[in-house]
Short mmCIF file of C-alpha atoms and ligand atoms in Angstrom, two decimals:
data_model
loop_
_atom_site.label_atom_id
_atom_site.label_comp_id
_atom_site.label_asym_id
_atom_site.label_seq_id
_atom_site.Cartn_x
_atom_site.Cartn_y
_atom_site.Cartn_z
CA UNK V 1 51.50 -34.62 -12.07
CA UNK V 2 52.24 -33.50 -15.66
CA UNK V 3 55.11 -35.74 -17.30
CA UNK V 4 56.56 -36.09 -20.47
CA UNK V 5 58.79 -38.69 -21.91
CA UNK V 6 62.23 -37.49 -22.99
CA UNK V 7 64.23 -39.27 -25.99
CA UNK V 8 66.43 -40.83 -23.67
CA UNK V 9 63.87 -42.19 -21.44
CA UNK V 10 63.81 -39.73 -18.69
CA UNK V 11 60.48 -38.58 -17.75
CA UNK V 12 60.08 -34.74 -17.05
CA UNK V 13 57.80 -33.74 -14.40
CA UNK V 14 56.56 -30.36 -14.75
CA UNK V 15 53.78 -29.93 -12.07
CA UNK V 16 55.51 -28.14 -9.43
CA UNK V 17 55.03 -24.40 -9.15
CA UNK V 18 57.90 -23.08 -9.45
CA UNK V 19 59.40 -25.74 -11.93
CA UNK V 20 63.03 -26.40 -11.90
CA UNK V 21 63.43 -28.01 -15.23
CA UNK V 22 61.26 -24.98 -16.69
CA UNK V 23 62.95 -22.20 -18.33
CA UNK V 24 60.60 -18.54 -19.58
CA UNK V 25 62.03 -16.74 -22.43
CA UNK V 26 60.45 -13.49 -24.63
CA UNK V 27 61.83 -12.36 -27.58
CA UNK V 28 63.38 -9.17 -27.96
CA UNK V 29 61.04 -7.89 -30.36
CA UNK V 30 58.35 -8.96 -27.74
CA UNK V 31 59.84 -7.19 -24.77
CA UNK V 32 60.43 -4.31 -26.71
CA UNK V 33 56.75 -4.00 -26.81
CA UNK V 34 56.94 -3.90 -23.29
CA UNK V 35 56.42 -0.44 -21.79
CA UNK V 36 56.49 1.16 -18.07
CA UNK V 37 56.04 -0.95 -15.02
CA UNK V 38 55.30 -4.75 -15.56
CA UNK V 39 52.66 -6.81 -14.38
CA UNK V 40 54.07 -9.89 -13.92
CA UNK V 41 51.17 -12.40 -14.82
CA UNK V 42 50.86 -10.33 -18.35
CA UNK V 43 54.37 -10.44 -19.19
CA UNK V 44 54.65 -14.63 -17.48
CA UNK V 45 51.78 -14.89 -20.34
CA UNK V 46 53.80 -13.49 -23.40
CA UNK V 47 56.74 -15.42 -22.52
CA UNK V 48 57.44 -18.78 -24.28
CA UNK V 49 59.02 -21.89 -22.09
CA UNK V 50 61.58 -24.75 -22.55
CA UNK V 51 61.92 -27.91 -20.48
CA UNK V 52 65.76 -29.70 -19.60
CA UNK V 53 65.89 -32.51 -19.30
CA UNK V 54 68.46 -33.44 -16.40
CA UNK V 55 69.44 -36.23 -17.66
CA UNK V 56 70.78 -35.51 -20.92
CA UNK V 57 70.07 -31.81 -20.84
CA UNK V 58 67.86 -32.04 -23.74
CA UNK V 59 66.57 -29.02 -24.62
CA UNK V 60 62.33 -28.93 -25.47
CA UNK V 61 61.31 -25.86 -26.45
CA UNK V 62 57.03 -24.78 -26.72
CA UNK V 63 57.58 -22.57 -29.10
CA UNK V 64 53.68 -22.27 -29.58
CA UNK V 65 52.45 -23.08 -26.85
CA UNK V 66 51.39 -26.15 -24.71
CA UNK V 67 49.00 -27.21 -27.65
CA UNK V 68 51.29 -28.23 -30.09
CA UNK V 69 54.46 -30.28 -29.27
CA UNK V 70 57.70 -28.96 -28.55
CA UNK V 71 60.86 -29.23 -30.91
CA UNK V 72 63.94 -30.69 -28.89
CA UNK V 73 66.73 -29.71 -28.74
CA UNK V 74 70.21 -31.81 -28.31
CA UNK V 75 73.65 -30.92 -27.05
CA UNK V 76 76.29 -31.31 -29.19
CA UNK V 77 79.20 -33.96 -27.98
ZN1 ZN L 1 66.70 -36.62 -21.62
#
């Protein structure tokens, strides 16, 4: 299964289908470019995805993709 290590040394599983820790997001300005009835596969493509951690509730966000690694993101006290 697919795992990454978060800073605080919990390790995020995201193989299952759906994921719970995985969060889809689009921008605006990409929706808005959105017209008429959605297919959901093309519009699951165009959407970005963050990971939370359960633990700390970390936030890692792929902000370009799978490919390149993913800025995190950290609750404030
Ligand atoms: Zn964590």
């Amino acid at each position: 299964m697919p795992k990454m290590l978060c800073s605080c040394g919990n390790i995020l599983r995201f193989g299952d289908i759906p994921c719970k820790i995985q969060y889809n997001f689009i921008s605006d300005v990409d929706y808005d470019k959105v017209q008429g009835l959605v297919d959901s596969e093309e519009l699951y493509i165009q959407m970005k995805m963050f990971f939370v951690c359960e633990e700390c509730k970390r936030l890692w966000f792929f902000w370009d993709g799978f490919d390149k690694p993913p800025q995190e993101y950290v609750p404030s006290k």
